[in-house]
Amino acid sequence: MNTQVEQPRRGPSLTLLHSIPMFAGVPDSQLEQIAKVAFHRRVPRLTTIVRAGDSTDSLYVLISGGAKVLNSDEEGREVILTLLGPGEFFGEMGLIDGSPRSADVVATETCELLVITKNDFKRCLAENFDLCLNIMKSLVQRLREADRNIESLALLDVYGRVAKLLIDFSEDERGQRVIRRRLTKQDIAKMIGASREMVSRVMKDLENRGYFRVEEGRIVIIEKRLAASPAPVPASRPQST
Ligand code: CMP
């Protein structure tokens, strides 16, 4: 895995900070302070930006590109906890409770990052209630997602889990649900706790039955049918995992 990073350069603009959800409602006077202490960093695809078990030194905001949050065991088996996209932040957990990093965060494409060191981040938090509130809201949202994932792992079979994941990753595009993000079968398998072969079979079956179609590299969901899929899909489903 690539661990090389470019030299950091200082200074995000206020316009850029305004576009990041974490800084919503933060007054310009505070954003100017943040602009003075945050710096840009660009990392190539497959860079491990944060490594599980490391001590914590910085908070990261993803300006462009994508990253996956994952845990792995000694045998190299991986579970992907979530995929992160532009505007999202990571590395806050270790800064808040002082524990080592809880997971690896790996760039899935070239990433432009904004980095704020631990001390600067803590100073910003102490001085700004809106920033604290925005971070709390994100943590609550992540907890809700984790709860939903536990629920689907416990209650849904692989058909249901694939269907739910496709719906969760889809966005509205002129009235259609579309997945624009590149989503490999391997990544889906690592997110829902199934084998890649099983995910391939289930997706082929769902596509053949018209639950979604692949169009110019994007997945277009036939929403009403897919949302109902855990029950009415095939009479003979492949056996799970
Ligand atoms: P930290 O523990 O410092 O380093 C790993 C980071 O991965 C962690 O902070 C969070 O920012 C992020 N992370 C861990 N688990 C999740 C999750 N379930 N959803 C989103 N992000 C996560």
PDB file of C-alpha atoms and ligand atoms in Angstrom:
ATOM      1  CA  MET A   1       0.000   0.000   0.000  1.00  0.00           C
ATOM      2  CA  ASN A   2       1.220   3.511  -0.821  1.00  0.00           C
ATOM      3  CA  THR A   3       2.297   5.567   2.146  1.00  0.00           C
ATOM      4  CA  GLN A   4       3.848   8.486   0.270  1.00  0.00           C
ATOM      5  CA  VAL A   5       2.259  11.882   0.652  1.00  0.00           C
ATOM      6  CA  GLU A   6       3.006  15.217  -0.949  1.00  0.00           C
ATOM      7  CA  GLN A   7       4.414  18.029   1.131  1.00  0.00           C
ATOM      8  CA  PRO A   8       1.594  19.854   2.907  1.00  0.00           C
ATOM      9  CA  ARG A   9       0.751  23.398   1.823  1.00  0.00           C
ATOM     10  CA  ARG A  10      -1.047  25.856   4.062  1.00  0.00           C
ATOM     11  CA  GLY A  11      -4.219  27.794   3.885  1.00  0.00           C
ATOM     12  CA  PRO A  12      -7.761  26.838   2.796  1.00  0.00           C
ATOM     13  CA  SER A  13      -9.921  29.728   1.564  1.00  0.00           C
ATOM     14  CA  LEU A  14     -13.016  30.839   3.494  1.00  0.00           C
ATOM     15  CA  THR A  15     -15.111  29.839   0.436  1.00  0.00           C
ATOM     16  CA  LEU A  16     -13.821  26.289   0.738  1.00  0.00           C
ATOM     17  CA  LEU A  17     -14.471  26.182   4.500  1.00  0.00           C
ATOM     18  CA  HIS A  18     -18.033  27.481   3.926  1.00  0.00           C
ATOM     19  CA  SER A  19     -18.713  24.506   1.614  1.00  0.00           C
ATOM     20  CA  ILE A  20     -17.838  21.911   4.295  1.00  0.00           C
ATOM     21  CA  PRO A  21     -20.836  20.705   6.366  1.00  0.00           C
ATOM     22  CA  MET A  22     -18.712  20.438   9.538  1.00  0.00           C
ATOM     23  CA  PHE A  23     -18.223  24.218   9.478  1.00  0.00           C
ATOM     24  CA  ALA A  24     -21.893  25.125   8.826  1.00  0.00           C
ATOM     25  CA  GLY A  25     -22.967  28.038  11.021  1.00  0.00           C
ATOM     26  CA  VAL A  26     -19.424  28.755  12.183  1.00  0.00           C
ATOM     27  CA  PRO A  27     -18.883  32.537  11.986  1.00  0.00           C
ATOM     28  CA  ASP A  28     -16.276  33.953   9.601  1.00  0.00           C
ATOM     29  CA  SER A  29     -14.117  35.196  12.496  1.00  0.00           C
ATOM     30  CA  GLN A  30     -13.765  31.557  13.674  1.00  0.00           C
ATOM     31  CA  LEU A  31     -13.298  30.236  10.130  1.00  0.00           C
ATOM     32  CA  GLU A  32     -10.426  32.673   9.680  1.00  0.00           C
ATOM     33  CA  GLN A  33      -8.762  31.101  12.732  1.00  0.00           C
ATOM     34  CA  ILE A  34      -9.332  27.626  11.283  1.00  0.00           C
ATOM     35  CA  ALA A  35      -7.962  28.764   7.881  1.00  0.00           C
ATOM     36  CA  LYS A  36      -4.744  29.820   9.641  1.00  0.00           C
ATOM     37  CA  VAL A  37      -4.152  26.410  11.252  1.00  0.00           C
ATOM     38  CA  ALA A  38      -5.503  23.968   8.622  1.00  0.00           C
ATOM     39  CA  PHE A  39      -3.349  22.831   5.722  1.00  0.00           C
ATOM     40  CA  HIS A  40      -3.928  20.998   2.446  1.00  0.00           C
ATOM     41  CA  ARG A  41      -2.510  17.602   1.696  1.00  0.00           C
ATOM     42  CA  ARG A  42      -2.879  15.525  -1.449  1.00  0.00           C
ATOM     43  CA  VAL A  43      -2.513  11.735  -1.236  1.00  0.00           C
ATOM     44  CA  PRO A  44      -2.497   9.168  -4.054  1.00  0.00           C
ATOM     45  CA  ARG A  45      -4.943   6.268  -4.355  1.00  0.00           C
ATOM     46  CA  LEU A  46      -4.319   3.375  -1.907  1.00  0.00           C
ATOM     47  CA  THR A  47      -2.527   5.572   0.638  1.00  0.00           C
ATOM     48  CA  THR A  48      -3.268   4.511   4.198  1.00  0.00           C
ATOM     49  CA  ILE A  49      -4.049   7.930   5.647  1.00  0.00           C
ATOM     50  CA  VAL A  50      -4.861   6.669   9.140  1.00  0.00           C
ATOM     51  CA  ARG A  51      -3.778   3.302  10.517  1.00  0.00           C
ATOM     52  CA  ALA A  52      -5.692   1.361  13.208  1.00  0.00           C
ATOM     53  CA  GLY A  53      -3.805   1.322  16.523  1.00  0.00           C
ATOM     54  CA  ASP A  54      -1.687   4.408  15.777  1.00  0.00           C
ATOM     55  CA  SER A  55      -1.710   7.294  18.215  1.00  0.00           C
ATOM     56  CA  THR A  56      -3.799  10.220  17.092  1.00  0.00           C
ATOM     57  CA  ASP A  57      -2.413  13.506  15.882  1.00  0.00           C
ATOM     58  CA  SER A  58      -4.813  15.077  13.380  1.00  0.00           C
ATOM     59  CA  LEU A  59      -8.336  15.462  12.064  1.00  0.00           C
ATOM     60  CA  TYR A  60      -8.903  15.134   8.303  1.00  0.00           C
ATOM     61  CA  VAL A  61     -11.573  16.625   6.052  1.00  0.00           C
ATOM     62  CA  LEU A  62     -12.012  15.089   2.607  1.00  0.00           C
ATOM     63  CA  ILE A  63     -12.154  17.912   0.045  1.00  0.00           C
ATOM     64  CA  SER A  64     -12.193  15.657  -3.021  1.00  0.00           C
ATOM     65  CA  GLY A  65     -11.745  11.966  -3.764  1.00  0.00           C
ATOM     66  CA  GLY A  66     -12.936   9.036  -1.673  1.00  0.00           C
ATOM     67  CA  ALA A  67     -11.769   6.790   1.154  1.00  0.00           C
ATOM     68  CA  LYS A  68     -12.838   3.600   2.885  1.00  0.00           C
ATOM     69  CA  VAL A  69     -12.858   2.991   6.627  1.00  0.00           C
ATOM     70  CA  LEU A  70     -11.956  -0.612   7.375  1.00  0.00           C
ATOM     71  CA  ASN A  71     -10.787  -3.101   9.941  1.00  0.00           C
ATOM     72  CA  SER A  72      -8.878  -6.290   9.201  1.00  0.00           C
ATOM     73  CA  ASP A  73      -7.708  -9.379  11.100  1.00  0.00           C
ATOM     74  CA  GLU A  74      -4.279 -11.090  11.089  1.00  0.00           C
ATOM     75  CA  GLU A  75      -5.327 -13.200   8.098  1.00  0.00           C
ATOM     76  CA  GLY A  76      -6.006 -10.086   6.055  1.00  0.00           C
ATOM     77  CA  ARG A  77      -9.790 -10.453   6.045  1.00  0.00           C
ATOM     78  CA  GLU A  78     -11.421  -7.044   5.896  1.00  0.00           C
ATOM     79  CA  VAL A  79     -14.692  -5.462   6.885  1.00  0.00           C
ATOM     80  CA  ILE A  80     -15.509  -2.065   5.391  1.00  0.00           C
ATOM     81  CA  LEU A  81     -17.276   0.055   7.998  1.00  0.00           C
ATOM     82  CA  THR A  82     -18.134   2.879   5.626  1.00  0.00           C
ATOM     83  CA  LEU A  83     -17.144   4.752   2.489  1.00  0.00           C
ATOM     84  CA  LEU A  84     -16.349   8.452   2.823  1.00  0.00           C
ATOM     85  CA  GLY A  85     -16.839  11.111   0.156  1.00  0.00           C
ATOM     86  CA  PRO A  86     -16.154  14.834  -0.308  1.00  0.00           C
ATOM     87  CA  GLY A  87     -17.150  17.034   2.634  1.00  0.00           C
ATOM     88  CA  GLU A  88     -16.869  14.235   5.208  1.00  0.00           C
ATOM     89  CA  PHE A  89     -14.296  14.187   8.000  1.00  0.00           C
ATOM     90  CA  PHE A  90     -12.455  11.411   9.833  1.00  0.00           C
ATOM     91  CA  GLY A  91      -9.951  10.938  12.633  1.00  0.00           C
ATOM     92  CA  GLU A  92     -12.146  12.696  15.199  1.00  0.00           C
ATOM     93  CA  MET A  93     -12.660   9.658  17.465  1.00  0.00           C
ATOM     94  CA  GLY A  94      -9.078   9.394  18.664  1.00  0.00           C
ATOM     95  CA  LEU A  95      -8.888  13.157  19.134  1.00  0.00           C
ATOM     96  CA  ILE A  96     -12.033  13.204  21.264  1.00  0.00           C
ATOM     97  CA  ASP A  97     -11.322  10.264  23.604  1.00  0.00           C
ATOM     98  CA  GLY A  98      -7.514  10.023  23.367  1.00  0.00           C
ATOM     99  CA  SER A  99      -7.620   6.347  22.269  1.00  0.00           C
ATOM    100  CA  PRO A 100      -5.558   4.954  19.390  1.00  0.00           C
ATOM    101  CA  ARG A 101      -7.054   5.032  15.885  1.00  0.00           C
ATOM    102  CA  SER A 102     -10.069   2.710  15.720  1.00  0.00           C
ATOM    103  CA  ALA A 103      -9.733   1.745  12.038  1.00  0.00           C
ATOM    104  CA  ASP A 104      -7.688   2.156   8.864  1.00  0.00           C
ATOM    105  CA  VAL A 105      -8.730   4.906   6.482  1.00  0.00           C
ATOM    106  CA  VAL A 106      -7.470   4.185   2.955  1.00  0.00           C
ATOM    107  CA  ALA A 107      -7.775   6.457  -0.102  1.00  0.00           C
ATOM    108  CA  THR A 108      -9.810   4.735  -2.836  1.00  0.00           C
ATOM    109  CA  GLU A 109      -8.820   7.490  -5.286  1.00  0.00           C
ATOM    110  CA  THR A 110      -6.517  10.505  -5.216  1.00  0.00           C
ATOM    111  CA  CYS A 111      -7.639  12.615  -2.262  1.00  0.00           C
ATOM    112  CA  GLU A 112      -7.364  16.292  -1.487  1.00  0.00           C
ATOM    113  CA  LEU A 113      -7.454  16.618   2.300  1.00  0.00           C
ATOM    114  CA  LEU A 114      -7.623  19.390   4.817  1.00  0.00           C
ATOM    115  CA  VAL A 115      -5.624  18.519   7.934  1.00  0.00           C
ATOM    116  CA  ILE A 116      -6.045  20.082  11.369  1.00  0.00           C
ATOM    117  CA  THR A 117      -3.637  19.053  14.126  1.00  0.00           C
ATOM    118  CA  LYS A 118      -4.919  17.712  17.445  1.00  0.00           C
ATOM    119  CA  ASN A 119      -4.106  20.831  19.489  1.00  0.00           C
ATOM    120  CA  ASP A 120      -5.544  23.208  16.873  1.00  0.00           C
ATOM    121  CA  PHE A 121      -8.693  21.066  16.596  1.00  0.00           C
ATOM    122  CA  LYS A 122      -9.201  21.046  20.383  1.00  0.00           C
ATOM    123  CA  ARG A 123      -8.720  24.825  20.516  1.00  0.00           C
ATOM    124  CA  CYS A 124     -11.273  25.289  17.689  1.00  0.00           C
ATOM    125  CA  LEU A 125     -13.757  23.025  19.506  1.00  0.00           C
ATOM    126  CA  ALA A 126     -13.322  24.918  22.786  1.00  0.00           C
ATOM    127  CA  GLU A 127     -14.028  28.215  21.039  1.00  0.00           C
ATOM    128  CA  ASN A 128     -16.943  27.191  18.855  1.00  0.00           C
ATOM    129  CA  PHE A 129     -20.239  25.670  19.878  1.00  0.00           C
ATOM    130  CA  ASP A 130     -21.528  25.260  16.284  1.00  0.00           C
ATOM    131  CA  LEU A 131     -18.486  23.191  15.418  1.00  0.00           C
ATOM    132  CA  CYS A 132     -19.077  20.951  18.488  1.00  0.00           C
ATOM    133  CA  LEU A 133     -22.740  20.572  17.526  1.00  0.00           C
ATOM    134  CA  ASN A 134     -21.921  19.695  13.896  1.00  0.00           C
ATOM    135  CA  ILE A 135     -19.471  17.029  15.036  1.00  0.00           C
ATOM    136  CA  MET A 136     -21.996  15.633  17.532  1.00  0.00           C
ATOM    137  CA  LYS A 137     -24.620  15.467  14.766  1.00  0.00           C
ATOM    138  CA  SER A 138     -22.217  13.552  12.519  1.00  0.00           C
ATOM    139  CA  LEU A 139     -21.393  11.130  15.333  1.00  0.00           C
ATOM    140  CA  VAL A 140     -25.112  10.548  15.950  1.00  0.00           C
ATOM    141  CA  GLN A 141     -25.642   9.948  12.238  1.00  0.00           C
ATOM    142  CA  ARG A 142     -22.765   7.432  12.181  1.00  0.00           C
ATOM    143  CA  LEU A 143     -24.235   5.653  15.213  1.00  0.00           C
ATOM    144  CA  ARG A 144     -27.627   5.446  13.475  1.00  0.00           C
ATOM    145  CA  GLU A 145     -25.962   3.976  10.386  1.00  0.00           C
ATOM    146  CA  ALA A 146     -24.052   1.466  12.527  1.00  0.00           C
ATOM    147  CA  ASP A 147     -27.342   0.474  14.249  1.00  0.00           C
ATOM    148  CA  ARG A 148     -28.995  -0.025  10.867  1.00  0.00           C
ATOM    149  CA  ASN A 149     -26.066  -2.142   9.708  1.00  0.00           C
ATOM    150  CA  ILE A 150     -26.212  -4.348  12.803  1.00  0.00           C
ATOM    151  CA  GLU A 151     -29.958  -4.723  12.237  1.00  0.00           C
ATOM    152  CA  SER A 152     -29.547  -5.743   8.609  1.00  0.00           C
ATOM    153  CA  LEU A 153     -26.708  -8.172   9.418  1.00  0.00           C
ATOM    154  CA  ALA A 154     -28.912  -9.823  12.037  1.00  0.00           C
ATOM    155  CA  LEU A 155     -32.274  -9.750  10.250  1.00  0.00           C
ATOM    156  CA  LEU A 156     -31.747  -9.753   6.471  1.00  0.00           C
ATOM    157  CA  ASP A 157     -30.394 -12.412   4.160  1.00  0.00           C
ATOM    158  CA  VAL A 158     -27.832 -11.532   1.481  1.00  0.00           C
ATOM    159  CA  TYR A 159     -30.561 -10.459  -0.987  1.00  0.00           C
ATOM    160  CA  GLY A 160     -31.970  -8.042   1.561  1.00  0.00           C
ATOM    161  CA  ARG A 161     -28.544  -6.710   2.535  1.00  0.00           C
ATOM    162  CA  VAL A 162     -27.501  -6.103  -1.085  1.00  0.00           C
ATOM    163  CA  ALA A 163     -30.842  -4.398  -1.829  1.00  0.00           C
ATOM    164  CA  LYS A 164     -30.576  -2.194   1.259  1.00  0.00           C
ATOM    165  CA  LEU A 165     -26.995  -1.215   0.477  1.00  0.00           C
ATOM    166  CA  LEU A 166     -27.877  -0.285  -3.124  1.00  0.00           C
ATOM    167  CA  ILE A 167     -30.751   1.878  -1.927  1.00  0.00           C
ATOM    168  CA  ASP A 168     -28.588   3.483   0.796  1.00  0.00           C
ATOM    169  CA  PHE A 169     -25.859   4.404  -1.696  1.00  0.00           C
ATOM    170  CA  SER A 170     -28.250   5.764  -4.327  1.00  0.00           C
ATOM    171  CA  GLU A 171     -28.940   9.462  -4.816  1.00  0.00           C
ATOM    172  CA  ASP A 172     -31.844  11.233  -6.410  1.00  0.00           C
ATOM    173  CA  GLU A 173     -31.168  12.259 -10.015  1.00  0.00           C
ATOM    174  CA  ARG A 174     -34.162  13.889 -11.711  1.00  0.00           C
ATOM    175  CA  GLY A 175     -36.603  11.554  -9.980  1.00  0.00           C
ATOM    176  CA  GLN A 176     -34.493   8.413 -10.396  1.00  0.00           C
ATOM    177  CA  ARG A 177     -32.380   6.675  -7.748  1.00  0.00           C
ATOM    178  CA  VAL A 178     -28.854   6.373  -9.168  1.00  0.00           C
ATOM    179  CA  ILE A 179     -25.553   5.146  -7.741  1.00  0.00           C
ATOM    180  CA  ARG A 180     -22.814   7.348  -9.210  1.00  0.00           C
ATOM    181  CA  ARG A 181     -20.051   6.244  -6.849  1.00  0.00           C
ATOM    182  CA  ARG A 182     -17.831   3.399  -8.078  1.00  0.00           C
ATOM    183  CA  LEU A 183     -18.876   0.388  -6.019  1.00  0.00           C
ATOM    184  CA  THR A 184     -17.053  -2.903  -6.607  1.00  0.00           C
ATOM    185  CA  LYS A 185     -18.620  -6.269  -5.761  1.00  0.00           C
ATOM    186  CA  GLN A 186     -15.634  -6.879  -3.487  1.00  0.00           C
ATOM    187  CA  ASP A 187     -16.390  -3.671  -1.542  1.00  0.00           C
ATOM    188  CA  ILE A 188     -20.091  -4.575  -1.304  1.00  0.00           C
ATOM    189  CA  ALA A 189     -19.124  -8.032  -0.006  1.00  0.00           C
ATOM    190  CA  LYS A 190     -16.857  -6.474   2.637  1.00  0.00           C
ATOM    191  CA  MET A 191     -19.628  -4.123   3.731  1.00  0.00           C
ATOM    192  CA  ILE A 192     -22.382  -6.719   4.104  1.00  0.00           C
ATOM    193  CA  GLY A 193     -20.376  -9.678   5.426  1.00  0.00           C
ATOM    194  CA  ALA A 194     -20.798 -11.971   2.417  1.00  0.00           C
ATOM    195  CA  SER A 195     -18.438 -13.500  -0.124  1.00  0.00           C
ATOM    196  CA  ARG A 196     -17.715 -11.691  -3.406  1.00  0.00           C
ATOM    197  CA  GLU A 197     -19.042 -14.718  -5.337  1.00  0.00           C
ATOM    198  CA  MET A 198     -22.335 -14.596  -3.443  1.00  0.00           C
ATOM    199  CA  VAL A 199     -22.680 -10.845  -4.057  1.00  0.00           C
ATOM    200  CA  SER A 200     -21.996 -11.401  -7.793  1.00  0.00           C
ATOM    201  CA  ARG A 201     -24.703 -14.049  -8.003  1.00  0.00           C
ATOM    202  CA  VAL A 202     -27.263 -11.990  -6.098  1.00  0.00           C
ATOM    203  CA  MET A 203     -26.563  -8.841  -8.138  1.00  0.00           C
ATOM    204  CA  LYS A 204     -26.803 -10.715 -11.437  1.00  0.00           C
ATOM    205  CA  ASP A 205     -30.113 -12.182 -10.307  1.00  0.00           C
ATOM    206  CA  LEU A 206     -31.473  -8.794  -9.167  1.00  0.00           C
ATOM    207  CA  GLU A 207     -30.369  -7.208 -12.475  1.00  0.00           C
ATOM    208  CA  ASN A 208     -31.900 -10.026 -14.565  1.00  0.00           C
ATOM    209  CA  ARG A 209     -35.162  -9.597 -12.704  1.00  0.00           C
ATOM    210  CA  GLY A 210     -35.187  -5.867 -13.478  1.00  0.00           C
ATOM    211  CA  TYR A 211     -34.541  -4.517  -9.984  1.00  0.00           C
ATOM    212  CA  PHE A 212     -31.765  -2.294 -11.364  1.00  0.00           C
ATOM    213  CA  ARG A 213     -29.891  -1.709 -14.608  1.00  0.00           C
ATOM    214  CA  VAL A 214     -26.292  -0.675 -15.299  1.00  0.00           C
ATOM    215  CA  GLU A 215     -26.062   2.391 -17.568  1.00  0.00           C
ATOM    216  CA  GLU A 216     -22.774   4.079 -18.548  1.00  0.00           C
ATOM    217  CA  GLY A 217     -21.026   2.722 -15.468  1.00  0.00           C
ATOM    218  CA  ARG A 218     -23.804   3.868 -13.125  1.00  0.00           C
ATOM    219  CA  ILE A 219     -26.426   1.732 -11.417  1.00  0.00           C
ATOM    220  CA  VAL A 220     -29.991   2.922 -12.003  1.00  0.00           C
ATOM    221  CA  ILE A 221     -32.369   1.524  -9.417  1.00  0.00           C
ATOM    222  CA  ILE A 222     -35.928   0.604 -10.225  1.00  0.00           C
ATOM    223  CA  GLU A 223     -36.788   1.810  -6.768  1.00  0.00           C
ATOM    224  CA  LYS A 224     -40.223   0.433  -5.957  1.00  0.00           C
ATOM    225  CA  ARG A 225     -39.203  -3.057  -7.003  1.00  0.00           C
ATOM    226  CA  LEU A 226     -35.840  -3.049  -5.195  1.00  0.00           C
ATOM    227  CA  ALA A 227     -37.280  -1.576  -1.988  1.00  0.00           C
ATOM    228  CA  ALA A 228     -39.666  -4.534  -1.890  1.00  0.00           C
ATOM    229  CA  SER A 229     -37.025  -7.082  -2.840  1.00  0.00           C
ATOM    230  CA  PRO A 230     -36.274  -8.853   0.457  1.00  0.00           C
ATOM    231  CA  ALA A 231     -39.650 -10.590   0.295  1.00  0.00           C
ATOM    232  CA  PRO A 232     -40.673 -11.204  -3.310  1.00  0.00           C
ATOM    233  CA  VAL A 233     -37.335 -11.870  -4.993  1.00  0.00           C
ATOM    234  CA  PRO A 234     -36.589 -15.372  -6.228  1.00  0.00           C
ATOM    235  CA  ALA A 235     -38.255 -18.521  -5.186  1.00  0.00           C
ATOM    236  CA  SER A 236     -34.866 -20.217  -4.990  1.00  0.00           C
ATOM    237  CA  ARG A 237     -32.274 -17.824  -3.575  1.00  0.00           C
ATOM    238  CA  PRO A 238     -28.639 -18.906  -3.450  1.00  0.00           C
ATOM    239  CA  GLN A 239     -27.665 -19.924   0.084  1.00  0.00           C
ATOM    240  CA  SER A 240     -26.216 -17.119   2.193  1.00  0.00           C
ATOM    241  CA  THR A 241     -22.510 -16.090   2.503  1.00  0.00           C
TER     242      THR A 241
HETATM  243  P1  CMP B   1     -10.174   7.511  14.601  1.00  0.00           P
HETATM  244  O1  CMP B   1     -10.528   6.381  15.493  1.00  0.00           O
HETATM  245  O2  CMP B   1      -9.364   8.612  15.153  1.00  0.00           O
HETATM  246  O3  CMP B   1      -9.429   6.919  13.294  1.00  0.00           O
HETATM  247  C1  CMP B   1     -10.198   6.065  12.414  1.00  0.00           C
HETATM  248  C2  CMP B   1     -11.401   6.866  11.960  1.00  0.00           C
HETATM  249  O4  CMP B   1     -12.322   6.171  11.144  1.00  0.00           O
HETATM  250  C3  CMP B   1     -12.258   7.256  13.179  1.00  0.00           C
HETATM  251  O5  CMP B   1     -11.528   8.149  13.991  1.00  0.00           O
HETATM  252  C4  CMP B   1     -13.471   7.803  12.475  1.00  0.00           C
HETATM  253  O6  CMP B   1     -13.235   9.087  11.968  1.00  0.00           O
HETATM  254  C5  CMP B   1     -13.574   6.827  11.295  1.00  0.00           C
HETATM  255  N1  CMP B   1     -14.607   5.790  11.582  1.00  0.00           N
HETATM  256  C6  CMP B   1     -14.499   4.713  12.396  1.00  0.00           C
HETATM  257  N2  CMP B   1     -15.653   4.008  12.391  1.00  0.00           N
HETATM  258  C7  CMP B   1     -16.507   4.653  11.571  1.00  0.00           C
HETATM  259  C8  CMP B   1     -17.848   4.428  11.140  1.00  0.00           C
HETATM  260  N3  CMP B   1     -18.543   3.359  11.562  1.00  0.00           N
HETATM  261  N4  CMP B   1     -18.410   5.323  10.290  1.00  0.00           N
HETATM  262  C9  CMP B   1     -17.701   6.378   9.836  1.00  0.00           C
HETATM  263  N5  CMP B   1     -16.422   6.639  10.185  1.00  0.00           N
HETATM  264  C10 CMP B   1     -15.838   5.796  11.044  1.00  0.00           C
END
